[in-house]
Every structure is written in structure tokens, then in C-alpha cells.
PDB file of C-alpha atoms in Angstrom:
ATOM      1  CA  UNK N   1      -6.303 -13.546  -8.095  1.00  0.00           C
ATOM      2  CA  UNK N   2      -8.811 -11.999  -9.912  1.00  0.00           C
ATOM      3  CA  UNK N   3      -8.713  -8.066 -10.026  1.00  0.00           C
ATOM      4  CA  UNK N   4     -11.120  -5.753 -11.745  1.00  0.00           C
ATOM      5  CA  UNK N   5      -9.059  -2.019 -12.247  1.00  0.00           C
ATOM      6  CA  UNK N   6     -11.699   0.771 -12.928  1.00  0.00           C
ATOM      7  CA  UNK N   7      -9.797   3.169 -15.173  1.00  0.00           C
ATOM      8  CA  UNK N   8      -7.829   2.097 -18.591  1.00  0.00           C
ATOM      9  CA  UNK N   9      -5.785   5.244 -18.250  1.00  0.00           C
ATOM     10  CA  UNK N  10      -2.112   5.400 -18.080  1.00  0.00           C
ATOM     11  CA  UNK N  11      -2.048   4.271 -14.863  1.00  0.00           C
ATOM     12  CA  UNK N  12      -4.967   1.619 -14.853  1.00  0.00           C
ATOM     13  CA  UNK N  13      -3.039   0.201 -18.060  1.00  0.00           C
ATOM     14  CA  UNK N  14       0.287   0.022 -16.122  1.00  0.00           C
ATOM     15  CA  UNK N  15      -1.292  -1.668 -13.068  1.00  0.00           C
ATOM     16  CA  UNK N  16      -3.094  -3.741 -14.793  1.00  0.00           C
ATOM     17  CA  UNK N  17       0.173  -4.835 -16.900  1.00  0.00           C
ATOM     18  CA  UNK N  18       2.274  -5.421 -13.890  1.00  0.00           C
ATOM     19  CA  UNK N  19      -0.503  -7.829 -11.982  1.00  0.00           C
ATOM     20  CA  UNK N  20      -0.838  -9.758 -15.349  1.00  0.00           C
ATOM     21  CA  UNK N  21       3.223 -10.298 -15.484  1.00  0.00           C
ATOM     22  CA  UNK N  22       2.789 -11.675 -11.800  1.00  0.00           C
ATOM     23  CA  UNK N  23       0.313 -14.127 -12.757  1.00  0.00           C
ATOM     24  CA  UNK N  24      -2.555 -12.605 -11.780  1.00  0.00           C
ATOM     25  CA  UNK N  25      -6.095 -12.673 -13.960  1.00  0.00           C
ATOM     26  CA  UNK N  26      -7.398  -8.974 -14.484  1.00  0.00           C
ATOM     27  CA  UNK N  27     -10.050  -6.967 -16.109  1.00  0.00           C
ATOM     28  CA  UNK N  28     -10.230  -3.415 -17.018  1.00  0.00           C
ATOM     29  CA  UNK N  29     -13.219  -1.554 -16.903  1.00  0.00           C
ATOM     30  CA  UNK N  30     -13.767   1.802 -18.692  1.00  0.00           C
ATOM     31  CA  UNK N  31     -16.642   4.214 -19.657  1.00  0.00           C
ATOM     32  CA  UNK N  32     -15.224   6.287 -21.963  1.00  0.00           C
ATOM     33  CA  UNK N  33     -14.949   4.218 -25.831  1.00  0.00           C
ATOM     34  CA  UNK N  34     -11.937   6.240 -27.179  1.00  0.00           C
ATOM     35  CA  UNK N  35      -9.919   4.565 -24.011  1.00  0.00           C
ATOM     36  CA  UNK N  36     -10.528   0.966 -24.829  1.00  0.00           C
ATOM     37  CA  UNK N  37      -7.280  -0.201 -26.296  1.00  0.00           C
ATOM     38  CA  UNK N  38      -6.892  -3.716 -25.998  1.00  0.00           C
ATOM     39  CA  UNK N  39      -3.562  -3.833 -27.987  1.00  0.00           C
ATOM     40  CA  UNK N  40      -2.078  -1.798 -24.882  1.00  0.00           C
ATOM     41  CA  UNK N  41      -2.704  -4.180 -22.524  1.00  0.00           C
ATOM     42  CA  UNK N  42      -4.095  -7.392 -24.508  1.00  0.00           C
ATOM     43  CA  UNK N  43      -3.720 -10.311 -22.011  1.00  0.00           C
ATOM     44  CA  UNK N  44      -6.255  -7.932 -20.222  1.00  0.00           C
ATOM     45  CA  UNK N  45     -10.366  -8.679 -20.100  1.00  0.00           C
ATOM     46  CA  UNK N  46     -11.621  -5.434 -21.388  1.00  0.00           C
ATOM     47  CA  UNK N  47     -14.529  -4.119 -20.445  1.00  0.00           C
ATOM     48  CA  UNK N  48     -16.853  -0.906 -21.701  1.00  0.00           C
ATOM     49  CA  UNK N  49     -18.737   0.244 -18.943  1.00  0.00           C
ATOM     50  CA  UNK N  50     -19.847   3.102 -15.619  1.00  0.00           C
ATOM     51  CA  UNK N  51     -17.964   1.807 -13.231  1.00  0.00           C
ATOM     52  CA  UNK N  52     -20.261   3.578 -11.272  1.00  0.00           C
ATOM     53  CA  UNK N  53     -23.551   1.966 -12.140  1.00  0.00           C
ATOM     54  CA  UNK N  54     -24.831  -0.941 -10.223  1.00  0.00           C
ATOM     55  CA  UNK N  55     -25.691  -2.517 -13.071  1.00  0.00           C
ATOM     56  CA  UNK N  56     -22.753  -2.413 -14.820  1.00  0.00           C
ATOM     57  CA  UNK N  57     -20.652  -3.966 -12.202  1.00  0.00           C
ATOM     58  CA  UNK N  58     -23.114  -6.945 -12.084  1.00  0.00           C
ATOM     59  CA  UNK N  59     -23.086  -8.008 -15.663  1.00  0.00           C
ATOM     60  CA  UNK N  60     -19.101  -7.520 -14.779  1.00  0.00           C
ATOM     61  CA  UNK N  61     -19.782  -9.894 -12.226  1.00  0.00           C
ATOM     62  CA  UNK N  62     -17.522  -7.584  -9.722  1.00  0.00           C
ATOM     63  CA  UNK N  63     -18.370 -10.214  -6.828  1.00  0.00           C
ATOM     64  CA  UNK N  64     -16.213 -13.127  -8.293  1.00  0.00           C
ATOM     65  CA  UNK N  65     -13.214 -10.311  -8.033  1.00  0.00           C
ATOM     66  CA  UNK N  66     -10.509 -11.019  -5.285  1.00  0.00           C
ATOM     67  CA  UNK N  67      -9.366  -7.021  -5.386  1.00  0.00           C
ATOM     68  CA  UNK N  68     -11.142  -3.946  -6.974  1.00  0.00           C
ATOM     69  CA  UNK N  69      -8.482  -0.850  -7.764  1.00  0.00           C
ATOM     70  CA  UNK N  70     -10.343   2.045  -8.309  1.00  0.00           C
ATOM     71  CA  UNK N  71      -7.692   3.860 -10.660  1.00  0.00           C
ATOM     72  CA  UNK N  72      -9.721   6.626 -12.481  1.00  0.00           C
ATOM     73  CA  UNK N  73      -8.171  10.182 -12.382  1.00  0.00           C
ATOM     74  CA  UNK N  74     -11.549  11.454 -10.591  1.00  0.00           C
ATOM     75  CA  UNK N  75     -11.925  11.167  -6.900  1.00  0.00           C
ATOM     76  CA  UNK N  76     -15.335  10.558  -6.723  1.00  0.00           C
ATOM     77  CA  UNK N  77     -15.430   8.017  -9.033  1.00  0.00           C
ATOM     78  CA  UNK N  78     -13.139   6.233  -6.766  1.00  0.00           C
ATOM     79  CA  UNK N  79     -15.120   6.460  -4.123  1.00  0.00           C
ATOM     80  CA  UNK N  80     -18.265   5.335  -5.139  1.00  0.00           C
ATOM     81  CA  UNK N  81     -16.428   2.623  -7.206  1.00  0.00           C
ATOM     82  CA  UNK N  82     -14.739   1.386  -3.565  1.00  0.00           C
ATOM     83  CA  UNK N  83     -18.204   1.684  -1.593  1.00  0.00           C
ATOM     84  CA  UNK N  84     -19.972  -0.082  -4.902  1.00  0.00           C
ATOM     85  CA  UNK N  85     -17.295  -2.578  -4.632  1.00  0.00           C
ATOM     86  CA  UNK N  86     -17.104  -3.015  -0.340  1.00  0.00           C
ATOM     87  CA  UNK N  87     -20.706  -2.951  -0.239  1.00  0.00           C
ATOM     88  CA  UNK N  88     -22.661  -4.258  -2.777  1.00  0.00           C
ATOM     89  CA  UNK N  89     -20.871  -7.120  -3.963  1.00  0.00           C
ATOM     90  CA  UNK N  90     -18.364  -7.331  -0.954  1.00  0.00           C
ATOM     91  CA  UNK N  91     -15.113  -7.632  -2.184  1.00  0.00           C
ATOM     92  CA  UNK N  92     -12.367  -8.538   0.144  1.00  0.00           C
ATOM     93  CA  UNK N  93      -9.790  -6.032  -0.629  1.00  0.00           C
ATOM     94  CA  UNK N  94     -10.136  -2.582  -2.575  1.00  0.00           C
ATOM     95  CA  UNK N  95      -7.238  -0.096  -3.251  1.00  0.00           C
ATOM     96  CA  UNK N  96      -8.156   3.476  -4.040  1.00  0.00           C
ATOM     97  CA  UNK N  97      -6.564   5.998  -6.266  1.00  0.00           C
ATOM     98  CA  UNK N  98      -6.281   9.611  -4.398  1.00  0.00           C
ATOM     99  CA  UNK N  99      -5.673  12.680  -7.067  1.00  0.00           C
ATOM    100  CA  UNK N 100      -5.955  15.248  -4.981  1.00  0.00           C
ATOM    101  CA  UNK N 101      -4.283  15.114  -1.587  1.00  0.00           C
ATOM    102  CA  UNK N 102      -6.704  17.416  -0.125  1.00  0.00           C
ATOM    103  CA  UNK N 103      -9.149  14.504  -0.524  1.00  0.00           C
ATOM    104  CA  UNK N 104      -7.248  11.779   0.940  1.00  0.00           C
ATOM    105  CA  UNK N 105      -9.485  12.213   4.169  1.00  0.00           C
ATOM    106  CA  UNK N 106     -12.622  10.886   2.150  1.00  0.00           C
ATOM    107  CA  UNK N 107     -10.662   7.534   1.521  1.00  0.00           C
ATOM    108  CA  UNK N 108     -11.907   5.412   4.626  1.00  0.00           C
ATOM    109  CA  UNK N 109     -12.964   2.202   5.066  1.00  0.00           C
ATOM    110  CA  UNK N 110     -16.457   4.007   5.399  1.00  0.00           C
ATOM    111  CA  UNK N 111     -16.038   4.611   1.999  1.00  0.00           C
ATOM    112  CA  UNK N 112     -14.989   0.706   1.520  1.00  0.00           C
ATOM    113  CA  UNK N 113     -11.652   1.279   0.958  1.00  0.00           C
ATOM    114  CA  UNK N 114      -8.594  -0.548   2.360  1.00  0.00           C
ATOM    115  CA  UNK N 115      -5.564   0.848   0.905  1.00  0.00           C
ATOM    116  CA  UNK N 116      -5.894   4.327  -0.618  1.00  0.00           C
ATOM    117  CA  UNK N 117      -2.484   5.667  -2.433  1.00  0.00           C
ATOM    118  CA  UNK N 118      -1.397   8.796  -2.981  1.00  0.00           C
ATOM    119  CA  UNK N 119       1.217   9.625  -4.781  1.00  0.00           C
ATOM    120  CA  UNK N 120       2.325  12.525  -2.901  1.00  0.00           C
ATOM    121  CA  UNK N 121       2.286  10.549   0.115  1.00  0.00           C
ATOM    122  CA  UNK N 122       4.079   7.719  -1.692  1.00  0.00           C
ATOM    123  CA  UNK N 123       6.540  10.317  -3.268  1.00  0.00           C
ATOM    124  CA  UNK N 124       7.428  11.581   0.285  1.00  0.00           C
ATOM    125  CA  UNK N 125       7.978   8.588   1.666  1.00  0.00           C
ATOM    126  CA  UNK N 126      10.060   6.864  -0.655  1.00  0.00           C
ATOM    127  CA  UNK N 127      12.378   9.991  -0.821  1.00  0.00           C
ATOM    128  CA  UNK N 128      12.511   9.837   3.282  1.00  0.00           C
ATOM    129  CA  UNK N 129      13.472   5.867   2.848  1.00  0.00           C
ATOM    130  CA  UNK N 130      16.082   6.380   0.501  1.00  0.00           C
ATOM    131  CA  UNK N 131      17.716   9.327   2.689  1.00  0.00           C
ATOM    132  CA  UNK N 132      16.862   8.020   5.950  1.00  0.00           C
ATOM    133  CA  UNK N 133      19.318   5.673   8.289  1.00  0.00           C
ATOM    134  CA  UNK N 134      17.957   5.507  12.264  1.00  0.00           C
ATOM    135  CA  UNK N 135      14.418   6.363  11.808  1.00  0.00           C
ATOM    136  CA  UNK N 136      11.521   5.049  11.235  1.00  0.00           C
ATOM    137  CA  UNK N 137       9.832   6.032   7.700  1.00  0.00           C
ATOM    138  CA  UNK N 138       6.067   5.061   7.398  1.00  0.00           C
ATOM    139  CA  UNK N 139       5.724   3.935   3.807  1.00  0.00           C
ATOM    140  CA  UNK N 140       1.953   3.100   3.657  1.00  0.00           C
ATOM    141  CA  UNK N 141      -1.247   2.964   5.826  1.00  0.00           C
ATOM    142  CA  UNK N 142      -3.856   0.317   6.061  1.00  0.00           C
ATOM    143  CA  UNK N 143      -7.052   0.292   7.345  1.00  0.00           C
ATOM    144  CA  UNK N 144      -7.477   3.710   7.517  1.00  0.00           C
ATOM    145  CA  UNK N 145      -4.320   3.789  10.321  1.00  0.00           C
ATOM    146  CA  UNK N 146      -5.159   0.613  12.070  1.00  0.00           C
ATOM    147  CA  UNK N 147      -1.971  -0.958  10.701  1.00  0.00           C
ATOM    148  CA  UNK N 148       1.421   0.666   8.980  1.00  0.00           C
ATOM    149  CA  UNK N 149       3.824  -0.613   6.642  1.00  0.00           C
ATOM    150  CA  UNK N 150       7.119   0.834   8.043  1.00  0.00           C
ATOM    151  CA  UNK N 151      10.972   1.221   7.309  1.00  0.00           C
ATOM    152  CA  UNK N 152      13.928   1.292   9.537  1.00  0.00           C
ATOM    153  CA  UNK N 153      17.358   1.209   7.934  1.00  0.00           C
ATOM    154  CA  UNK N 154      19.808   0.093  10.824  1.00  0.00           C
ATOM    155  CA  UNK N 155      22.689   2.221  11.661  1.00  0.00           C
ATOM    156  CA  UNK N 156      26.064   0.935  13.218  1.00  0.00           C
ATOM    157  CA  UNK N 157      25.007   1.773  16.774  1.00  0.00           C
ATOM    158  CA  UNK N 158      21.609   0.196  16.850  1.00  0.00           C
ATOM    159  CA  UNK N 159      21.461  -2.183  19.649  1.00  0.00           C
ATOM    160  CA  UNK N 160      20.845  -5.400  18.451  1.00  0.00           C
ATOM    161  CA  UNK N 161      23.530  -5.438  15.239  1.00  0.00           C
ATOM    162  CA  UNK N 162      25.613  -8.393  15.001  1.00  0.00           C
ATOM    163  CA  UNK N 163      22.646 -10.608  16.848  1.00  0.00           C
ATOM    164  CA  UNK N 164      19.772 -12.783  16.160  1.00  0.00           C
ATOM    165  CA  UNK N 165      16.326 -11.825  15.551  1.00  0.00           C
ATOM    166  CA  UNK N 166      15.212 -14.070  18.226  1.00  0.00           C
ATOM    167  CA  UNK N 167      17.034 -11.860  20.394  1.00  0.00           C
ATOM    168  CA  UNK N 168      14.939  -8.642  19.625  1.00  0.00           C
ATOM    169  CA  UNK N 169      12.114  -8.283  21.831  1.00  0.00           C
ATOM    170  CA  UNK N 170       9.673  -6.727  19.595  1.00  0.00           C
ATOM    171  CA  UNK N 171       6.646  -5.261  20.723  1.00  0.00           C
ATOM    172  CA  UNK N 172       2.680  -7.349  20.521  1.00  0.00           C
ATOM    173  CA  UNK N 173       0.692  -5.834  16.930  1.00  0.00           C
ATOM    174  CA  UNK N 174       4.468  -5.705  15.346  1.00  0.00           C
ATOM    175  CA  UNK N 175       6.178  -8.128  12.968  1.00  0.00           C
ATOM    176  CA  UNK N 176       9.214  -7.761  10.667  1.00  0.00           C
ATOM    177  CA  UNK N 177       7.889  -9.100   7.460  1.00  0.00           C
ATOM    178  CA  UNK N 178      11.222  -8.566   5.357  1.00  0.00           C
ATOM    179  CA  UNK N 179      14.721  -7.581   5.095  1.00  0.00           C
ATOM    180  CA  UNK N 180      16.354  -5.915   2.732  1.00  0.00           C
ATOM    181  CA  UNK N 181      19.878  -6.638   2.400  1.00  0.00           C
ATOM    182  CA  UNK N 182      21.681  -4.707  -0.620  1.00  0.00           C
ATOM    183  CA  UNK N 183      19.630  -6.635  -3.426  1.00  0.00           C
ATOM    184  CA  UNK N 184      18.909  -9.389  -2.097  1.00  0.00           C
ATOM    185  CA  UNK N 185      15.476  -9.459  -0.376  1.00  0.00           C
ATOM    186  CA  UNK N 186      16.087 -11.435   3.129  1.00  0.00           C
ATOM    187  CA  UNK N 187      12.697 -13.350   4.922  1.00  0.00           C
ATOM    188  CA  UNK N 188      13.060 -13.509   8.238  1.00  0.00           C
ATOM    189  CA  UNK N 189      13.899 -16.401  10.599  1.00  0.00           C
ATOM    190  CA  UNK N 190      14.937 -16.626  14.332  1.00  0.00           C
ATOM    191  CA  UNK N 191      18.334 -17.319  13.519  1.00  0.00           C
ATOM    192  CA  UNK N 192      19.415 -14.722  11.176  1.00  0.00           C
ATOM    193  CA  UNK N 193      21.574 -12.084  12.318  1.00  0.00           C
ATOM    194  CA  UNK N 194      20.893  -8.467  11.683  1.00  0.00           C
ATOM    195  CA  UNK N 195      23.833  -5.971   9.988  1.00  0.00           C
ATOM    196  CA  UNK N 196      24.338  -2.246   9.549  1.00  0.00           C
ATOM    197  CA  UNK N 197      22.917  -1.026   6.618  1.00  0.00           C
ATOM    198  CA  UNK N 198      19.825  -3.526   6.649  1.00  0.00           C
ATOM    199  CA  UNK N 199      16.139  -2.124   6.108  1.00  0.00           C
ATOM    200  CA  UNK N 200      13.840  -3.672   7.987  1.00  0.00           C
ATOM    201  CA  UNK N 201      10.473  -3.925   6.917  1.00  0.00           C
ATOM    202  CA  UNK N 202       7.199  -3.875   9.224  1.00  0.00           C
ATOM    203  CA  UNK N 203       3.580  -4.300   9.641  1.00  0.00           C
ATOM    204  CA  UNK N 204       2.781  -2.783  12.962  1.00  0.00           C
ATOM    205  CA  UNK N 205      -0.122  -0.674  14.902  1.00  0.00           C
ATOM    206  CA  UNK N 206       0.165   2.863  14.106  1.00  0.00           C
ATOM    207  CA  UNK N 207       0.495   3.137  18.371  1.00  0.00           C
ATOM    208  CA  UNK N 208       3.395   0.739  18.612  1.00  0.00           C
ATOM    209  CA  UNK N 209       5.620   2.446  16.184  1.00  0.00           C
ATOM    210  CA  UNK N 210       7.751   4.025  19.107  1.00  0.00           C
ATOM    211  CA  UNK N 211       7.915   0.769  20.492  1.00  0.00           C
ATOM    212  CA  UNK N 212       8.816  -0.693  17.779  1.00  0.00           C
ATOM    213  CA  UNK N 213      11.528   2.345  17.028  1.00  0.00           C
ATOM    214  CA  UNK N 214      12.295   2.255  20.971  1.00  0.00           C
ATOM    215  CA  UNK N 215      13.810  -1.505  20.426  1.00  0.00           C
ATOM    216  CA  UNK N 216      15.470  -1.311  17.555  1.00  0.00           C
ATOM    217  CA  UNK N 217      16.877   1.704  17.500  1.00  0.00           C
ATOM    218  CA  UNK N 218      17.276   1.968  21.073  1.00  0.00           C
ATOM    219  CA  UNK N 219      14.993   4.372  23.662  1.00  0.00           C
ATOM    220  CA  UNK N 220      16.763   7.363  23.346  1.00  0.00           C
ATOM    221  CA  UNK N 221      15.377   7.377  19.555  1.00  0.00           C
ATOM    222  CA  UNK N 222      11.967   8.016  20.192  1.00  0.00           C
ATOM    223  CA  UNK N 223      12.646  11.477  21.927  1.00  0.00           C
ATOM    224  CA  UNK N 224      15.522  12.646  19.646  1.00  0.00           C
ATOM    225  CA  UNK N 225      13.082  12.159  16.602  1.00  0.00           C
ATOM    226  CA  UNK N 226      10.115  13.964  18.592  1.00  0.00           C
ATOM    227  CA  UNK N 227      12.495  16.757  19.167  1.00  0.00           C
ATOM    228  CA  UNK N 228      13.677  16.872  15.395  1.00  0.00           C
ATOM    229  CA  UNK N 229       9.792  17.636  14.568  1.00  0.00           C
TER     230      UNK N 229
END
């Protein structure tokens, strides 16, 4: 793919240096001269410019880009970088940088963005996901809460151990997309059995997730963890 990242920061830099090791072709755009440092990142298309200026982003020629990833430590830069992006030169996907998590309302798709990330929220979740067995831990939203990426690590009393997948009646707008099996990453198929201590990864409807915990943690789950809020 090809992915412009506005922001040569720390974190634009490190972004940008972990698409380019998986193949991907990337350009980093930033306003500010004294942050250009190709030698950082040199695989990288550099590029000195307002990420927030319409003109700019043509001459970038932000409409060939696949993804945009507004990664500048200002939150409204991001935003009008992701509405720039989403609806001038409609780019399929855009990811958005949050700073401040009193902000993290602002970051809907009415602001173009698909996937905003912040790293409180990311921070939280990834400490629940290491600590948590027989819940469900929401690790990231899409779509402004149309769709979740969530996390169930099975414990020995969950229903369907020891049996196929094809024998787990999961609920419509749900699918398990990955398994993670000590470290080995597992993708699903009808016949493979599920074990204690496996994380189960899904994309579901932020309204299924009881339905989804319901089945595969069994139905008593869904009350036990609205009583431990």
C-alpha cells in the first residue's frame, strides 16, 4: 500500500519505519524544516509541507494514497488532516492520532476518520488483555463503534473447550478472525479445536458483544460481568 503519515515526529518516524519493514511504500509529510531527517527513516519519501493546506496535499498527490495516518502531536491538525484526507481526495482508510483523551469524541467518521488511537485507551486495554481470563476485553473501535476488535482468553470451564469451532454457534455481525495460541498465531478453520488458555480474537458489532461473550463464555457471563461494573 501506499501510506502518507502526517507528522515526522517520534512517533510518525516509528510508524512509518514499521509499515516500510512490512513492505509497504510510505511518505512522510512535515511542516516544520528542523524535523525533516531523512537519515532516520531513509527508505521513507520525505516530504516538507502543511499538512493542512489543500494545496499541499495535492502536489503530494494524497489521492493515489491507500491510508492517511494523521500522527502529529496536535489534535486539530489531525482532524483537519483526516477530513482533508476523507473528503477532498477520498482516501479509503484514515487512522487518527488522539493526544488528549478529552478529545477523543471529535474523532468521528464526520471528521473522516476510521480508526482513531489513543494511547490511553490502548494502554488500558492491553493491560486488561494481559490480566484478563473469562471476559471480554475490547481492544479497539472502528467506525466510530459500528464494529470492535475484541479479546476473550478462554478459561477451563468455558463451554465449548476441547471442541470444534464449527461447533460454536456464534452470533450474525461476529467472526473470530484469529487465535492466539502461546506464540504461535492460529487462523481459524472449522475443524480446529479450541483449548484453555487460547485468546480469541474478534471483529464484531459493538451490540453483539454479549452475544458473542454469552456463547463462549457461557450465559451466566454476561450478568456476572454487568454486576462486577
Amino acid at each position: 500500500m501506499r501510506i502518507a503519515i502526517a507528522g515526522a515526529g517520534n512517533v510518525g518516524r516509528s510508524i512509518a519505519q514499521e509499515l516500510i519493514d512490512n513492505g509497504h511504500q510510505v511518505m512522510l509529510i512535515e511542516r516544520q524544516p528542523k524535523m525533516l531527517r531523512p537519515d532516520r527513516v531513509p527508505a521513507a519519501e520525505w516530504v516538507l509541507a502543511d499538512a493542512c493546506e489543500l494545496a499541499s496535499l495535492e502536489e503530494a498527490d494524497l489521492a493515489g494514497c491507500d491510508v492517511v495516518v494523521a500522527a502529529t502531536g496536535d489534535d486539530k491538525v489531525n482532524l483537519v488532516v483526516s477530513l482533508l484526507a476523507k473528503t477532498e481526495f477520498a482516501v479509503p482508510r484514515v487512522v487518527a492520532r488522539v493526544n488528549r483523551a478529552e478529545n477523543e469524541w471529535l474523532f468521528t467518521e464526520q471528521w473522516g476518520v476510521d480508526v482513531a488511537v489513543s494511547k490511553p485507551r490502548v494502554m488500558a486495554a492491553l493491560v486488561e488483555e494481559a490480566v484478563t481470563v473469562g471476559d471480554l476485553v475490547r481492544l479497539m473501535t472502528f467506525r466510530q463503534g459500528e464494529a470492535n476488535l475484541v479479546e476473550i482468553t478462554l478459561p477451563p470451564t468455558a463451554p465449548y473447550v476441547g471442541q470444534p469451532l464449527h461447533a460454536v454457534p456464534l452470533p450474525r455481525d461476529s467472526a473470530l478472525v484469529a487465535i492466539l495460541r502461546g506464540k504461535r498465531v492460529l487462523v481459524p478453520s472449522p475443524d480446529d479445536p479450541i483449548e484453555a488458555g487460547d485468546e480469541l480474537i474478534f471483529v464484531c458489532t459493538a451490540e453483539m458483544e454479549d452475544a458473542v461473550r454469552a456463547v463462549v463464555l457461557g450465559p451466566d457471563s454476561v450478568e456476572r460481568t454487568r454486576e462486577q461494573r
